[in-house]
Each structure stands twice: as structure tokens, then as C-alpha cells.
mmCIF file of N, CA, C and O in Angstrom:
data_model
loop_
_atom_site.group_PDB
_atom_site.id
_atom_site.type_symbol
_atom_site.label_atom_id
_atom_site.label_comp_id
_atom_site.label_asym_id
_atom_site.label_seq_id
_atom_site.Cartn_x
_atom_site.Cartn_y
_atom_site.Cartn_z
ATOM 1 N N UNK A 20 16.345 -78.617 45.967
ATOM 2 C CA UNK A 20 15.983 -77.553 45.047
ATOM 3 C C UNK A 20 14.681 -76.884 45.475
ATOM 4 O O UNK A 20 14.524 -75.709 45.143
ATOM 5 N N UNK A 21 14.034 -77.306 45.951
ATOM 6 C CA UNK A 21 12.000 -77.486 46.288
ATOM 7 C C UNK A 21 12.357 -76.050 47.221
ATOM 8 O O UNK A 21 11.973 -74.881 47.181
ATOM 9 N N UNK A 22 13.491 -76.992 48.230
ATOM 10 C CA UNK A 22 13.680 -75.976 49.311
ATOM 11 C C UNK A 22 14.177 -74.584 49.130
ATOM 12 O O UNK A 22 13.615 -73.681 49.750
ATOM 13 N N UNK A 23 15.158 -74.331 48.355
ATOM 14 C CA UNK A 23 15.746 -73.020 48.069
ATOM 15 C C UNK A 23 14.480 -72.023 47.255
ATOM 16 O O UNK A 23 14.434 -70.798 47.371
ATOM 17 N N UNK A 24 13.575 -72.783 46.493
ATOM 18 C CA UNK A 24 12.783 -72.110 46.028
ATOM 19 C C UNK A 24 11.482 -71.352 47.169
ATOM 20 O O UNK A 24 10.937 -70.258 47.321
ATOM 21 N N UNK A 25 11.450 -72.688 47.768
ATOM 22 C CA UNK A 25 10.335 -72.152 48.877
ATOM 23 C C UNK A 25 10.971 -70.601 49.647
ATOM 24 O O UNK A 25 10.279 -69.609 49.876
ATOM 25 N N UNK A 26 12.339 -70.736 49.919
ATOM 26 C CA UNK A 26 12.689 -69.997 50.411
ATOM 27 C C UNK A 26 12.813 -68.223 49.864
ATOM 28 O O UNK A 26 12.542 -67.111 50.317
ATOM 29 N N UNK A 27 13.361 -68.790 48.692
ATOM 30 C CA UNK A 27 13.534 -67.584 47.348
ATOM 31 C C UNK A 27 12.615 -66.868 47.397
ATOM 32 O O UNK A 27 12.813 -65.669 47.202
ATOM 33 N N UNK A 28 10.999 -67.453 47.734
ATOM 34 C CA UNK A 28 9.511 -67.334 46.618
ATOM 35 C C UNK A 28 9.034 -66.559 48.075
ATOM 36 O O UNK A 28 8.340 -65.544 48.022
ATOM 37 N N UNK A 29 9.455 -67.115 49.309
ATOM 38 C CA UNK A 29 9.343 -66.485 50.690
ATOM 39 C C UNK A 29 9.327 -64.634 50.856
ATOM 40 O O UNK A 29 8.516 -63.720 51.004
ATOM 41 N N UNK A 30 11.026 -64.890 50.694
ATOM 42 C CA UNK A 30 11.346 -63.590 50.052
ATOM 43 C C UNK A 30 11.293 -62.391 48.905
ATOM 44 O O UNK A 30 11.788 -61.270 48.792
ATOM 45 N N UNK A 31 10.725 -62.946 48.389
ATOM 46 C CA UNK A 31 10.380 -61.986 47.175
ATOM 47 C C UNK A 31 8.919 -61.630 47.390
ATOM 48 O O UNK A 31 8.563 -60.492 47.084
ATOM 49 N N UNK A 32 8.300 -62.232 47.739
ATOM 50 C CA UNK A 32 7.131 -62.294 48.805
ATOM 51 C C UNK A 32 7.097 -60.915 49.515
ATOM 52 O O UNK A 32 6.594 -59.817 49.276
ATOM 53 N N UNK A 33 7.734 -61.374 50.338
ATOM 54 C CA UNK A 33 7.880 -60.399 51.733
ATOM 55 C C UNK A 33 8.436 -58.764 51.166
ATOM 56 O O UNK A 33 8.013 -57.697 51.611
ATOM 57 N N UNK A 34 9.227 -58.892 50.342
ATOM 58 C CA UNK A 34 9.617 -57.505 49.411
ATOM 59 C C UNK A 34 8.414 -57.075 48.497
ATOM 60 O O UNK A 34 7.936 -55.987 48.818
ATOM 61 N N UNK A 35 7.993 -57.519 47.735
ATOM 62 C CA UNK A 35 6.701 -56.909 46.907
ATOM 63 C C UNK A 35 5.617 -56.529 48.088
ATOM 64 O O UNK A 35 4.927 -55.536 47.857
ATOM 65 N N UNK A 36 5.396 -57.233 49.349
ATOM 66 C CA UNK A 36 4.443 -57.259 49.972
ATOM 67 C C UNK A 36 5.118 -55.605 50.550
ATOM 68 O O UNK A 36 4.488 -54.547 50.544
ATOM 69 N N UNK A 37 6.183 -55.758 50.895
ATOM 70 C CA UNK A 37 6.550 -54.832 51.875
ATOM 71 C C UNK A 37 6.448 -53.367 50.796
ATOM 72 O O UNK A 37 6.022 -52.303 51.243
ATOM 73 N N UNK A 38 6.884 -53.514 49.411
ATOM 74 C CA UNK A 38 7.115 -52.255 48.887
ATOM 75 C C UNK A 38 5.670 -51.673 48.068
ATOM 76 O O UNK A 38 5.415 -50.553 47.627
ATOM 77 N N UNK A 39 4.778 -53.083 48.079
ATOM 78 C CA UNK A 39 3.283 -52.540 47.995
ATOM 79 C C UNK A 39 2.465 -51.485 49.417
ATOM 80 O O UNK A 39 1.665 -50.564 49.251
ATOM 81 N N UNK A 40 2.892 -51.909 50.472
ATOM 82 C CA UNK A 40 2.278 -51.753 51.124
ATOM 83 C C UNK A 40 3.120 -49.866 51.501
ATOM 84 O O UNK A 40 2.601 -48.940 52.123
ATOM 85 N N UNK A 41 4.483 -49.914 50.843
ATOM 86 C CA UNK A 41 4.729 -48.183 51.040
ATOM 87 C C UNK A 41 3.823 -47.341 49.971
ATOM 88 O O UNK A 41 3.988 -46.121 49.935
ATOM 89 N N UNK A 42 3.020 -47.856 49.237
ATOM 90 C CA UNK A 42 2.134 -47.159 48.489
ATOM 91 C C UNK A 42 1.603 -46.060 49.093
ATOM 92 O O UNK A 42 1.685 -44.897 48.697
ATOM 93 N N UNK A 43 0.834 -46.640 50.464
ATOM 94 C CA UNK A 43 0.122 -45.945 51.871
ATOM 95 C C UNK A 43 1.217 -44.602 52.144
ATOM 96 O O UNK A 43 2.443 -44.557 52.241
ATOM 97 N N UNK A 44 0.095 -43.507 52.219
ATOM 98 C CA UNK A 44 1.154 -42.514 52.718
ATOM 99 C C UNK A 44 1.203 -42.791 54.334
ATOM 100 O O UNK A 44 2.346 -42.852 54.785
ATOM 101 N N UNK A 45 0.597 -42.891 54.867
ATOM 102 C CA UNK A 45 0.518 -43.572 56.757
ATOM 103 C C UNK A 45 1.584 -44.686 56.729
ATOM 104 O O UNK A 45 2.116 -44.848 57.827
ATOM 105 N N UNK A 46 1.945 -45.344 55.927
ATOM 106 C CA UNK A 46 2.782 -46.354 56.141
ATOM 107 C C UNK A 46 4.214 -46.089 55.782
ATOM 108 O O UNK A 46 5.238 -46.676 56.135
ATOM 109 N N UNK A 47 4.022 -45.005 54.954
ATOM 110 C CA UNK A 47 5.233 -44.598 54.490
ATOM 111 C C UNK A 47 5.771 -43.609 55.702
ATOM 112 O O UNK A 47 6.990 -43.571 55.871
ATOM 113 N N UNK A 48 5.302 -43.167 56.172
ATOM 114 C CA UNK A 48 5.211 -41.880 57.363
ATOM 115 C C UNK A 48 5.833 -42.284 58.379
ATOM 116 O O UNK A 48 6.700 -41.577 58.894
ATOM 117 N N UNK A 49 5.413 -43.859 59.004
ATOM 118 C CA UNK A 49 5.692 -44.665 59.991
ATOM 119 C C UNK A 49 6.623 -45.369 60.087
ATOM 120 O O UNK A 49 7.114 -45.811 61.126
ATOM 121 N N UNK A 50 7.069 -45.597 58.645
ATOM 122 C CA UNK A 50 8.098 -46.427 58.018
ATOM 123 C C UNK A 50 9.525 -45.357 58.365
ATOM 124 O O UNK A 50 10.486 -45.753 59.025
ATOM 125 N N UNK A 51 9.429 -44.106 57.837
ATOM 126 C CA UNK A 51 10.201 -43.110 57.689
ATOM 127 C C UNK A 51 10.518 -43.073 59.256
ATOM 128 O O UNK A 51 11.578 -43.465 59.744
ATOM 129 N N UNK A 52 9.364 -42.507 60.019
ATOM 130 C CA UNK A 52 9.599 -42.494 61.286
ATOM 131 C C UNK A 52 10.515 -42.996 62.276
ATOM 132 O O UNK A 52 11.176 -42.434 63.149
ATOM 133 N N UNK A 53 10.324 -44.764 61.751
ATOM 134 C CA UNK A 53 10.527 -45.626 62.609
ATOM 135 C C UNK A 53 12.323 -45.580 62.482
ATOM 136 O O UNK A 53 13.203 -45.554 63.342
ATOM 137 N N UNK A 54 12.351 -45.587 61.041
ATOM 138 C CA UNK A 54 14.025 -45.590 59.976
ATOM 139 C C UNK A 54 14.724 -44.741 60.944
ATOM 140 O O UNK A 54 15.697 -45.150 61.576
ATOM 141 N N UNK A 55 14.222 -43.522 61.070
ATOM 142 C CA UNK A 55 14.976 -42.364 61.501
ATOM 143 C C UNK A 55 15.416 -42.470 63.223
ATOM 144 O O UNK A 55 16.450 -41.962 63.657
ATOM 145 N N UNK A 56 14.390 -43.252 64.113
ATOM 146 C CA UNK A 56 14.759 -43.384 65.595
ATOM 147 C C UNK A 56 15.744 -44.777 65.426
ATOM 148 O O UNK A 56 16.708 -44.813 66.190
ATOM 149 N N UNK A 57 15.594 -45.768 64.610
ATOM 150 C CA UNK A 57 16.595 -46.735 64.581
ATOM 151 C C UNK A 57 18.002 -45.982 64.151
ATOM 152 O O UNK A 57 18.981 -46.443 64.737
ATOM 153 N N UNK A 58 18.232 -45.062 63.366
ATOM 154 C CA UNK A 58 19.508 -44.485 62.744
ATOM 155 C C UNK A 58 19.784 -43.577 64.375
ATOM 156 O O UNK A 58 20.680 -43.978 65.117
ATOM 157 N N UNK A 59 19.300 -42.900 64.598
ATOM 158 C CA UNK A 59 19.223 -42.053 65.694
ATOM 159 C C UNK A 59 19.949 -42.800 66.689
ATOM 160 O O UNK A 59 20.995 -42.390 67.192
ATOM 161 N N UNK A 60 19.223 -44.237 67.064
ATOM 162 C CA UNK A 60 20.025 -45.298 67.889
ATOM 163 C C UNK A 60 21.246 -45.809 67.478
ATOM 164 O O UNK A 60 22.054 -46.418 68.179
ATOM 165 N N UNK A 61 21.337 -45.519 66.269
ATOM 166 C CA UNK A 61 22.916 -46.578 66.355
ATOM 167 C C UNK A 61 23.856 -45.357 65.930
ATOM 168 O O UNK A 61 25.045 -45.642 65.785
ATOM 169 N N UNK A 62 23.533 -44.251 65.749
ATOM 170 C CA UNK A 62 24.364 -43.463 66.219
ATOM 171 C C UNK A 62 25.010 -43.083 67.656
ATOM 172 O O UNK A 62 26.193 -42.853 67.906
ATOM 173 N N UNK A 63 23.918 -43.084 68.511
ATOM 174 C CA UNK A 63 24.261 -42.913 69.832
ATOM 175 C C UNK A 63 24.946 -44.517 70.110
ATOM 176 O O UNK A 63 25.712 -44.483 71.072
ATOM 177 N N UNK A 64 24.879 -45.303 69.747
ATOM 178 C CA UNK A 64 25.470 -46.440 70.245
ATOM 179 C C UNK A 64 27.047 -46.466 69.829
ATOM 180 O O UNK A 64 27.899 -47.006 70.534
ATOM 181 N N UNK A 65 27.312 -45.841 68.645
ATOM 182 C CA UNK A 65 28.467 -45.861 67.494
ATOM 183 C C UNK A 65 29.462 -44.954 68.618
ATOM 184 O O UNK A 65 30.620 -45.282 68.878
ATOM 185 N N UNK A 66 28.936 -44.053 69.069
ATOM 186 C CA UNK A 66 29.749 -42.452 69.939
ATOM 187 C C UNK A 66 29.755 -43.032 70.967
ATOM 188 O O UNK A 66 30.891 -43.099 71.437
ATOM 189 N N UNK A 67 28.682 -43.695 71.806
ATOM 190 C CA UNK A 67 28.656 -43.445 72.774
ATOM 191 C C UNK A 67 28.724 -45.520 73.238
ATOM 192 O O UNK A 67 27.650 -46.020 73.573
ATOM 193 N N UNK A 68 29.689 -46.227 73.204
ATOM 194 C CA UNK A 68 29.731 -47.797 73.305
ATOM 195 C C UNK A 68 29.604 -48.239 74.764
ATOM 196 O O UNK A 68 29.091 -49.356 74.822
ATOM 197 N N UNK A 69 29.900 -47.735 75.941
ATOM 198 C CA UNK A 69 30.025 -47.484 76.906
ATOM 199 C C UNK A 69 29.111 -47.731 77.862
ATOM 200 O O UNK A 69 28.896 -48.529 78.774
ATOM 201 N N UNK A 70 28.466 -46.421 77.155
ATOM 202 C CA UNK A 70 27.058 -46.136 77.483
ATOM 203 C C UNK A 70 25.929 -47.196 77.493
ATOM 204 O O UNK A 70 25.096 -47.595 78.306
ATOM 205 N N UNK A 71 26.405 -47.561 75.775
ATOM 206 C CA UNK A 71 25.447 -48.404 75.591
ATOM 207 C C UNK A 71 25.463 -49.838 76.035
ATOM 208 O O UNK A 71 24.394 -50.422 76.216
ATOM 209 N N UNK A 72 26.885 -50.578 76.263
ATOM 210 C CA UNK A 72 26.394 -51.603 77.167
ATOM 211 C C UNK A 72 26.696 -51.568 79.010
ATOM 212 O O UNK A 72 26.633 -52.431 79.886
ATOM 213 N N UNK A 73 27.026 -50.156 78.999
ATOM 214 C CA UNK A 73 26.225 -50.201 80.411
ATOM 215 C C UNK A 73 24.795 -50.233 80.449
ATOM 216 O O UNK A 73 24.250 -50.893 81.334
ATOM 217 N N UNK A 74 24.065 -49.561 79.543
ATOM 218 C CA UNK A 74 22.868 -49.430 79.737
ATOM 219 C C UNK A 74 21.826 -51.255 79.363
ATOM 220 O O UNK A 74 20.750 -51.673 79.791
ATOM 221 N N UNK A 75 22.915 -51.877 78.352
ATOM 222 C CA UNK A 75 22.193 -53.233 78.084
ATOM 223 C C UNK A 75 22.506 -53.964 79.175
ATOM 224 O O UNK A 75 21.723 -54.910 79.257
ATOM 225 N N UNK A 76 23.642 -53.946 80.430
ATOM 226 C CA UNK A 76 23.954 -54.377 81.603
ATOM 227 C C UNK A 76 22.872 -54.144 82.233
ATOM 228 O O UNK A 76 22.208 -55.142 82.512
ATOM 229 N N UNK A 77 22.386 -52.920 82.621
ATOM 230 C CA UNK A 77 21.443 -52.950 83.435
ATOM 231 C C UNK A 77 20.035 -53.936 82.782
ATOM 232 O O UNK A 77 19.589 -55.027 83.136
ATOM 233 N N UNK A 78 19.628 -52.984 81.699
ATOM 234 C CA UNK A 78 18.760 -53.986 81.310
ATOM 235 C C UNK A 78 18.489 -55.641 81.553
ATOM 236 O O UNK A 78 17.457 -56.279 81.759
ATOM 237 N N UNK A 79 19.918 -56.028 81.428
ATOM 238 C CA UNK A 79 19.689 -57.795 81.911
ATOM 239 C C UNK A 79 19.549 -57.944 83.366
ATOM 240 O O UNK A 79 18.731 -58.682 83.915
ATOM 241 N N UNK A 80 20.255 -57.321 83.846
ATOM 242 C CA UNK A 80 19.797 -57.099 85.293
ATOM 243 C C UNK A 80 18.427 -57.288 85.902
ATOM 244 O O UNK A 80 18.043 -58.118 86.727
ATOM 245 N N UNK A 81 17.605 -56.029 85.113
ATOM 246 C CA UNK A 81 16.312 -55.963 85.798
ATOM 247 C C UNK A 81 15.385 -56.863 85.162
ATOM 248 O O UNK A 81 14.224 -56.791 85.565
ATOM 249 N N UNK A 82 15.714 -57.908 84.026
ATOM 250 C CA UNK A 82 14.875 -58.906 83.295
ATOM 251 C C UNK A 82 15.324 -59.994 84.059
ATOM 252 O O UNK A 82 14.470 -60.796 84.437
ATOM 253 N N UNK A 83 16.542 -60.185 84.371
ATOM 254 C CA UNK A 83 17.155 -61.217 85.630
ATOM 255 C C UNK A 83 16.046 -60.973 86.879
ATOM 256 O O UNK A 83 15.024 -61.582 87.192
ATOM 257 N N UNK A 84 16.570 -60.068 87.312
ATOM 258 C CA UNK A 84 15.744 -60.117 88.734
ATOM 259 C C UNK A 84 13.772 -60.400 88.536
ATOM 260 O O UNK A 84 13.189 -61.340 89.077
ATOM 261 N N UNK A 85 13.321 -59.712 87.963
ATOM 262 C CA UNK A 85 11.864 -59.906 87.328
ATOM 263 C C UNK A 85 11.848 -61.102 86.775
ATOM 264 O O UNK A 85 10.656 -61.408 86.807
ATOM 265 N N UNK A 86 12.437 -61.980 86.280
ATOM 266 C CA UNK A 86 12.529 -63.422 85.625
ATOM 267 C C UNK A 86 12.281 -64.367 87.135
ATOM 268 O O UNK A 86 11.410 -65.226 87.276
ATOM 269 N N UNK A 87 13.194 -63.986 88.074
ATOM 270 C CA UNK A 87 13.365 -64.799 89.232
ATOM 271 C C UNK A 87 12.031 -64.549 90.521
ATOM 272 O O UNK A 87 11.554 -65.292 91.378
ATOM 273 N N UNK A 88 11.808 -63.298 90.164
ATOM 274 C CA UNK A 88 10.472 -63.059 90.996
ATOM 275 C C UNK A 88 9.391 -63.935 90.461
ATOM 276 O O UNK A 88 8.957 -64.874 91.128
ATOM 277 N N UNK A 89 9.022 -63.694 89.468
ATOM 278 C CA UNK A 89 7.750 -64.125 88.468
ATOM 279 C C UNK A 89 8.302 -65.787 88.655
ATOM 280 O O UNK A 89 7.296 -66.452 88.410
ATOM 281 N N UNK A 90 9.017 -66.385 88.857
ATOM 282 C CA UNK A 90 9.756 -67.944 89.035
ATOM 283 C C UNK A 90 8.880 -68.284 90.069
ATOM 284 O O UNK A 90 7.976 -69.115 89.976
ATOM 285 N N UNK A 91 9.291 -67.337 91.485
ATOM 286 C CA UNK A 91 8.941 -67.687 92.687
ATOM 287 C C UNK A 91 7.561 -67.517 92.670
ATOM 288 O O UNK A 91 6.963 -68.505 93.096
ATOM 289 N N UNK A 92 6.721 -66.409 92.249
ATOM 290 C CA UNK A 92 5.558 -66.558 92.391
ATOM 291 C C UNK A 92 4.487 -67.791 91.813
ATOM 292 O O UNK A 92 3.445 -68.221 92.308
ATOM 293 N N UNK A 93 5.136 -68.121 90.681
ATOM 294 C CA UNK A 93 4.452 -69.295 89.720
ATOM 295 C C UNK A 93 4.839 -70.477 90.775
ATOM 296 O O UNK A 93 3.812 -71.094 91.057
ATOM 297 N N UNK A 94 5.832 -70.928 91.362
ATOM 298 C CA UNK A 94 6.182 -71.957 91.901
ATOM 299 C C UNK A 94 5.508 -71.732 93.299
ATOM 300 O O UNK A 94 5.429 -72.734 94.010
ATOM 301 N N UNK A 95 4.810 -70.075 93.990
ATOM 302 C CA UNK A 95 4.048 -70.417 94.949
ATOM 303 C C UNK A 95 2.864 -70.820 94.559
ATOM 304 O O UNK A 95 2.153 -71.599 95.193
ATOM 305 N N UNK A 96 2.600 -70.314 93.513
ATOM 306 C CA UNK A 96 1.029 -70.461 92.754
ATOM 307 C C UNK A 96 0.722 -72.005 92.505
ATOM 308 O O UNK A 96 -0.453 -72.355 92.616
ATOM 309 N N UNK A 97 1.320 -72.593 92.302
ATOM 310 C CA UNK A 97 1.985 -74.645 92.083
ATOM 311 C C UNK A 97 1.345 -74.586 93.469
ATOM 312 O O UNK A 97 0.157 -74.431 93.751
ATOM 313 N N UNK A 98 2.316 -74.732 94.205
ATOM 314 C CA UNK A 98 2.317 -75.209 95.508
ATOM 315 C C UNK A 98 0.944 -74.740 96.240
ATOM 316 O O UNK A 98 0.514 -75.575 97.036
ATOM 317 N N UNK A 99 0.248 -73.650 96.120
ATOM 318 C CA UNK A 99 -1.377 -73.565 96.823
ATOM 319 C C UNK A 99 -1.947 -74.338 95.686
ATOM 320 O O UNK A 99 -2.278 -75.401 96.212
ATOM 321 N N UNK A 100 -2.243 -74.401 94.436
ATOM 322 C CA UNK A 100 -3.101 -75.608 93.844
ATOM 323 C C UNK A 100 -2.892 -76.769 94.030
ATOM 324 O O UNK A 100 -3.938 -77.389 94.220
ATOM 325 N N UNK A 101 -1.865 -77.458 94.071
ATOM 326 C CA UNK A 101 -1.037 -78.915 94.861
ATOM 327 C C UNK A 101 -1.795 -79.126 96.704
ATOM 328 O O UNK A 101 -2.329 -80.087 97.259
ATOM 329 N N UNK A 102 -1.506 -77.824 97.123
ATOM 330 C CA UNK A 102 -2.421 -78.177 98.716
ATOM 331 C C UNK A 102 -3.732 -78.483 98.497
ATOM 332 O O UNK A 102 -4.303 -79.394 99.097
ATOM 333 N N UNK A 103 -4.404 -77.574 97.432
ATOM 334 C CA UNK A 103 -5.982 -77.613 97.588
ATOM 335 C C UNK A 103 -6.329 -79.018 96.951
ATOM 336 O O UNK A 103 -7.270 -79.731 97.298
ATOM 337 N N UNK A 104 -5.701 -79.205 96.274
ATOM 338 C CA UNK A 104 -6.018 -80.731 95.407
ATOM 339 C C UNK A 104 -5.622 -81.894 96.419
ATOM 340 O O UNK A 104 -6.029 -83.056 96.452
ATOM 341 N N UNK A 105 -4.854 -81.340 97.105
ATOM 342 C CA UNK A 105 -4.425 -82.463 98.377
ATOM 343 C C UNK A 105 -6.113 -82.326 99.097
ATOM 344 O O UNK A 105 -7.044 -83.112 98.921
ATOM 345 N N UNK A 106 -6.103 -81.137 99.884
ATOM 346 C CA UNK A 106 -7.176 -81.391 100.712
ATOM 347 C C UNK A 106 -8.171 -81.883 100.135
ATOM 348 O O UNK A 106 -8.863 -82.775 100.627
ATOM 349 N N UNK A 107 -8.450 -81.107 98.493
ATOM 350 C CA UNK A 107 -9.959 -81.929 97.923
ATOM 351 C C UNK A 107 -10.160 -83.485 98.288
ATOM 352 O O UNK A 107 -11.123 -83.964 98.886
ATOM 353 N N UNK A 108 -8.905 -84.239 97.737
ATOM 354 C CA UNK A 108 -9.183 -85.258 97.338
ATOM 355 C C UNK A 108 -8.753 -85.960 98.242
ATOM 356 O O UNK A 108 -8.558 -87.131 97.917
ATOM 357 N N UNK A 109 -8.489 -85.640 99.448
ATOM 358 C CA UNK A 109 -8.092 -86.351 100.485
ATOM 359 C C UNK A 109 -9.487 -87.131 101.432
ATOM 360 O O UNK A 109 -10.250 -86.177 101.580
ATOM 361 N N UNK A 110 -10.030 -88.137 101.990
ATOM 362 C CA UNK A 110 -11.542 -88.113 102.279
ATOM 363 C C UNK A 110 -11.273 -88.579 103.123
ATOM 364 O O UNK A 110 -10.495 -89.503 103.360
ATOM 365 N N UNK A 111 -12.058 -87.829 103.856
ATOM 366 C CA UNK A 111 -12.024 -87.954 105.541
ATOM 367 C C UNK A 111 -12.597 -88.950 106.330
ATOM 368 O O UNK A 111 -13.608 -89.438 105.825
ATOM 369 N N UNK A 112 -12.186 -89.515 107.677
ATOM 370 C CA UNK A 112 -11.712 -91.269 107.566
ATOM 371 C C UNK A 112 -13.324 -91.265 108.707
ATOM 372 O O UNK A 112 -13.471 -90.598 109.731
ATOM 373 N N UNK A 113 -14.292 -92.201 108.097
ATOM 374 C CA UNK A 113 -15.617 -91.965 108.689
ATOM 375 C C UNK A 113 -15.547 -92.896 109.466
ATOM 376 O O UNK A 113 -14.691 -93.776 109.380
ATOM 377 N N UNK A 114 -16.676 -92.829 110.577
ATOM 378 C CA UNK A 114 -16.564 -93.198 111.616
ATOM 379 C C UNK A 114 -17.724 -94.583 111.564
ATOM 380 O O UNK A 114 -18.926 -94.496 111.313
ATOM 381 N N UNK A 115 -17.185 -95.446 111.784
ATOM 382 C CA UNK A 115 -18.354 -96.935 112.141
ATOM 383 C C UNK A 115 -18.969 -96.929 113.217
ATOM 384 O O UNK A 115 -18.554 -97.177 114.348
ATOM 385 N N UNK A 116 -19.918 -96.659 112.886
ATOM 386 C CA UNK A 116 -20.886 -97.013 114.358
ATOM 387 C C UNK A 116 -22.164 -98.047 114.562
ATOM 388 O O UNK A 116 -22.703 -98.152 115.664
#
């Protein structure tokens, strides 16, 4: 029960918070704004389906390839701190005389 309330009290929350805060004419402006390029988008997505997951195809594409670069570089970046910690701590074999 504890739980559904926490959850309930979450949300009603987040709605008073959200419909206080359209008080703001700047927020309301931005709000409107934002409404209108999201509708804008799923219209073009609605006409145009095609389009649109060719265009989310590519998208994974170029987060694929950039995912796998940024891989290799972190795993070269490993491997020169792994050498230098080798050489640090490696101590060089002195000579008895």
C-alpha cells in the first residue's frame, strides 16, 4: 500500500509542479514551442515511415561506429597507463661491486 502511495504522491507531485511552473510566461512559450516541433515530428514520421527509419538506421550506424572508435581509444589509453606503471615500478637490477 506504502508503495502505490509513494508512487501516486510522486505523481501528483510532478503535475502540480509542472502546471505551477506554466504560470511563467517564458515557460509557457518554451513549453508551446517545444509541443509544436514534437507534433511537427510525428507528423513527418506518420507520412513519411520510410524515411524515418531510414533515417533512425543511419543514426545507429554512426553511434555504432563512434561507440567502437571511442572503445579503441579508451583500451589504447589502458594499455599506455599499464606500460608506464610497468616501467615505474619495475627497479632496475643494481650492480654489486
Amino acid at each position: 500500500m506504502s508503495k502505490r502511495r509513494l508512487i501516486s504522491s510522486i505523481a501528483i507531485g510532478a503535475a502540480l509542479g509542472g502546471a505551477a511552473a506554466l504560470f511563467d510566461w517564458e515557460t509557457r512559450k518554451y513549453t508551446k514551442h517545444k509541443l509544436s516541433i514534437a507534433k511537427d515530428k510525428s507528423v513527418d514520421i506518420i507520412k513519411n515511415p520510410v524515411l524515418s527509419i531510414h533515417n533512425a538506421r543511419i543514426a545507429m550506424e554512426e553511434f555504432s561506429e563512434s561507440l567502437v572508435f571511442q572503445t579503441e581509444n579508451a583500451a589504447n589509453a589502458l594499455q599506455q597507463v599499464e606500460n608506464s606503471i610497468a616501467r615505474v615500478t619495475s627497479k632496475p637490477k643494481r650492480l654489486e661491486g
